CSV table of C-alpha atoms in Angstrom, one decimal:
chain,number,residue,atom,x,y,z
E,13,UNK,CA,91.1,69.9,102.0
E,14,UNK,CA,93.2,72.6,101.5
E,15,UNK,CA,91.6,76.2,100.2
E,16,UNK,CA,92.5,77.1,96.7
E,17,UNK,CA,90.2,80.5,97.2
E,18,UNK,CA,90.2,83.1,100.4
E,19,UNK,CA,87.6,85.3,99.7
E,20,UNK,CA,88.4,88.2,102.5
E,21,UNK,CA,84.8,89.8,103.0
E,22,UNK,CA,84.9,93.4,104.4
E,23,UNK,CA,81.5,94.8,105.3
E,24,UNK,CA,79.9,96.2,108.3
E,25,UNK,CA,77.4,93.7,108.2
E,26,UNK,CA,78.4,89.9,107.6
E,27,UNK,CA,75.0,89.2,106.1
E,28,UNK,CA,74.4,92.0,104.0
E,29,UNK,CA,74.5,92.5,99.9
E,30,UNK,CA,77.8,92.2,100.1
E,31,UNK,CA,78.2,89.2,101.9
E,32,UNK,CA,75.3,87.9,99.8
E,33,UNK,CA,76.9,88.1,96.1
E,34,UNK,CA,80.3,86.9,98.1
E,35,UNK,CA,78.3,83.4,99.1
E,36,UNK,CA,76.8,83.1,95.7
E,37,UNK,CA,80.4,83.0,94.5
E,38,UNK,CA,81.8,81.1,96.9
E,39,UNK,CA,78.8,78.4,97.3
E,40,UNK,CA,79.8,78.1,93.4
E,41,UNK,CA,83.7,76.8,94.1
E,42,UNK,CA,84.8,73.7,95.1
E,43,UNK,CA,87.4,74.4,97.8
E,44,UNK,CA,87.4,77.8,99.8
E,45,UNK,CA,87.1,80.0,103.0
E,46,UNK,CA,85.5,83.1,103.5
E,47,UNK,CA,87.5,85.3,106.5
E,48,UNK,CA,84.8,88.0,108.2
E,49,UNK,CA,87.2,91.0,108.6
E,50,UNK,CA,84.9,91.6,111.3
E,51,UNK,CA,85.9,88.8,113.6
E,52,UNK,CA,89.9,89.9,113.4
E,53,UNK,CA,91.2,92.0,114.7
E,54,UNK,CA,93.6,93.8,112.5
E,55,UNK,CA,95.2,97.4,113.8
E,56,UNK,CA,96.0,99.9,111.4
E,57,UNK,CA,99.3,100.7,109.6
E,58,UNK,CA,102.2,101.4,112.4
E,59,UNK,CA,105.6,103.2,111.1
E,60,UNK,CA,107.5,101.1,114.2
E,61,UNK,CA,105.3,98.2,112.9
E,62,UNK,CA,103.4,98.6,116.9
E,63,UNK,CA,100.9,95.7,115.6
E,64,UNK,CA,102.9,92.6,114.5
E,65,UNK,CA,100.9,90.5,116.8
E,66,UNK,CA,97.4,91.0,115.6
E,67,UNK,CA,95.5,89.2,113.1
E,68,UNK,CA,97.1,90.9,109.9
E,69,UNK,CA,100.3,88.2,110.0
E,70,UNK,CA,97.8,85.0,110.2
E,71,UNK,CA,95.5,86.4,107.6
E,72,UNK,CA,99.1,87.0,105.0
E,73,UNK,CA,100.0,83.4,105.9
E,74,UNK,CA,96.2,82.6,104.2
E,75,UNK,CA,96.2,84.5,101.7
E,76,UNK,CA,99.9,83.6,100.9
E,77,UNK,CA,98.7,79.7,100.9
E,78,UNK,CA,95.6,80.4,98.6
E,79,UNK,CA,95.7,79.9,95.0
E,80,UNK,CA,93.4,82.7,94.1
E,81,UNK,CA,92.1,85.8,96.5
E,82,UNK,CA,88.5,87.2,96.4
E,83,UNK,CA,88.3,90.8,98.5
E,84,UNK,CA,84.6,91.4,98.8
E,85,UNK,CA,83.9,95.1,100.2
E,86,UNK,CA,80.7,96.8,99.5
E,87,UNK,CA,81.3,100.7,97.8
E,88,UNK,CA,81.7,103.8,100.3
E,89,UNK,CA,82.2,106.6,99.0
E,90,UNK,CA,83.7,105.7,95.9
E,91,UNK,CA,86.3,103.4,98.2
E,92,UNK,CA,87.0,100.2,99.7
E,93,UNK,CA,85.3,99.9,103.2
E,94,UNK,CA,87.6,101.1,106.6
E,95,UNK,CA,88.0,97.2,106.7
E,96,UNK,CA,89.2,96.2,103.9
E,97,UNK,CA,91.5,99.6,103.5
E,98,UNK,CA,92.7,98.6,107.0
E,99,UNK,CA,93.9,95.4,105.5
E,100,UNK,CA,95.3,97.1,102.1
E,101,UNK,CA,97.5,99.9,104.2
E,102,UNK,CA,98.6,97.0,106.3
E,103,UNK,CA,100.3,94.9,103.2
E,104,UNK,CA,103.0,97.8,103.6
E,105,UNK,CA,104.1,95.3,106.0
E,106,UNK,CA,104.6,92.5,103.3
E,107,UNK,CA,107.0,94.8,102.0
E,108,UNK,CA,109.3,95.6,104.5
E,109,UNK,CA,109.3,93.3,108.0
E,110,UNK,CA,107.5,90.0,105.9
E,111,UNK,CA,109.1,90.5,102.7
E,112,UNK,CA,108.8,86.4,102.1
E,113,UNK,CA,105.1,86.6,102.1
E,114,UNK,CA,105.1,89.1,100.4
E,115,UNK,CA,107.0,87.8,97.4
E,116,UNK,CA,104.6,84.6,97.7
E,117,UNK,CA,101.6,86.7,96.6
E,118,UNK,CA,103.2,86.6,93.3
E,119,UNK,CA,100.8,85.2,90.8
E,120,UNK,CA,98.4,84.7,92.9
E,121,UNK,CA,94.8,85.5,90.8
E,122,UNK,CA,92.7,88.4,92.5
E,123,UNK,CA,89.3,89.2,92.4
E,124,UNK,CA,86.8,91.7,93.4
E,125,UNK,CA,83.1,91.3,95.0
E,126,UNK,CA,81.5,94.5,95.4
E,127,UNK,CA,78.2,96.4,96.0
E,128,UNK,CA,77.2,99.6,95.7
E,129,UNK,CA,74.2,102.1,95.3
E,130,UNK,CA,75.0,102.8,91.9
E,131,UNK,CA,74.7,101.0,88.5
E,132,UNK,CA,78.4,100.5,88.4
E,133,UNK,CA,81.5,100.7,90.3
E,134,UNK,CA,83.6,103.9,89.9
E,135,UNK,CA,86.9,103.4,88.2
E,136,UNK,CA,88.4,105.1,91.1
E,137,UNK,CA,87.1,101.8,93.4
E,138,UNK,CA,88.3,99.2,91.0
E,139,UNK,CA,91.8,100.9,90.6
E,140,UNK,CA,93.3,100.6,94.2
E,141,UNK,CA,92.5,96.4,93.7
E,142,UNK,CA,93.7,96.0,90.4
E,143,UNK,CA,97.2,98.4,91.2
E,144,UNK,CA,97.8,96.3,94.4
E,145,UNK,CA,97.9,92.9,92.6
E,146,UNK,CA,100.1,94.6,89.7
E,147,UNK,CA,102.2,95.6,92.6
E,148,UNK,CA,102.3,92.3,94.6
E,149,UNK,CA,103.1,90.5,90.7
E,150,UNK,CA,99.5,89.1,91.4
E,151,UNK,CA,97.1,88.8,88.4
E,152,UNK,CA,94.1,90.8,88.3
E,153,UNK,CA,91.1,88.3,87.4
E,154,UNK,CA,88.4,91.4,87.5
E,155,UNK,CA,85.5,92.7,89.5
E,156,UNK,CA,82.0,90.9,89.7
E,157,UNK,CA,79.4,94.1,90.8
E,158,UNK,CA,75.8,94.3,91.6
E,159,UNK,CA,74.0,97.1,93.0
E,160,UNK,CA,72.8,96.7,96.2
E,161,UNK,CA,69.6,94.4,96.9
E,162,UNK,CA,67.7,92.5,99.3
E,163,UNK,CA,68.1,89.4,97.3
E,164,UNK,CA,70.0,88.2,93.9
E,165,UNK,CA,67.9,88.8,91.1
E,166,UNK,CA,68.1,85.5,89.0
E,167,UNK,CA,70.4,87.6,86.4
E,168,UNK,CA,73.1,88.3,89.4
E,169,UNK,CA,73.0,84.4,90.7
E,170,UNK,CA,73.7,83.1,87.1
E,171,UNK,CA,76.7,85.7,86.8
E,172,UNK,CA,77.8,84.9,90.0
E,173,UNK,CA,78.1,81.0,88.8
E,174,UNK,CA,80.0,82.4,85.9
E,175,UNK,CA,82.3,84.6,88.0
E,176,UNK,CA,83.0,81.6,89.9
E,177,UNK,CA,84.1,79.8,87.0
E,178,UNK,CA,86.5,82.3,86.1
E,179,UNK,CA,87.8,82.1,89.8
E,180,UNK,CA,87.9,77.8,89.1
E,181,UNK,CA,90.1,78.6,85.6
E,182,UNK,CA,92.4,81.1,87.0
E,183,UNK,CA,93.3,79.2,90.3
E,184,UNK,CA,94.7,76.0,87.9
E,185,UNK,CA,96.7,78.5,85.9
């Protein structure tokens, strides 16, 4: 079965509150894979593009053959985690030594998964997400947020199943 939705968790722990409101999404979709940024590994940014044999090339080719994109990242300090922002500098290389897929991201559908410590993201967390898919031609599909728990409170778990459904609708746009 192919994946219509790779969720990209980035999170120091791969069973933490992040990873937690990602799997209540994902349990929620029919056809999907969840990549643990932890188990690549992904080199950061290089002007003489030093890394082009890492992980960063396989994971494009995913995320290029995906019909929708979920980047799950708890908040830190009002930012992506050092994960996921490894990942984001390193789409520089879509744009100038993998242009092709690159240009494939276009209309792809985007998504956010995040946790945090406060009652809501900061603007300044969405932003980077939402101006990367704008910049890729990808569509921005939104952020799904929940502070920081042990477990889902029945609340989060039914608007994860509803998140999920807006991840379903977009994917067979």
């Amino acid at each position: 079965m192919e994946n219509k939705t790779l969720a990209i968790l980035g999170s120091s722990r791969h069973d933490g509150a992040t990873a937690r409101l990602l799997s209540a999404v994902t349990r929620c979709l029919d056809a999907h894979e969840t990549v643990d940024l932890n188990t690549l590994a992904i080199g950061p940014y290089c002007y003489d593009h030093g890394r082009a044999h890492d992980d960063f090339l396989p994971l494009a080719e995913k995320m290029q053959s995906a019909e929708a994109l979920i980047f799950a990242s708890p908040v830190y300090w009002y930012s992506m985690s050092a994960q996921m922002k490894t990942v984001f500098d390193r789409l520089t290389d879509l744009t100038e030594i993998y242009k092709p897929t690159g240009k494939a991201l276009a209309g792809k559908a985007v998504f956010v998964v995040a946790t945090g410590g406060s009652a809501d993201a900061p603007a300044c967390f969405i932003q980077p997400f939402a101006d990367t898919a704008a910049y890729f031609d990808m569509r921005w599909g939104g952020l799904f947020y929940a502070p920081g728990a042990d477990a889902l409170t029945p609340a989060q778990s039914t608007a994860a199943r509803a998140f999920a459904d807006r991840i379903a609708g977009a994917s067979h746009v």
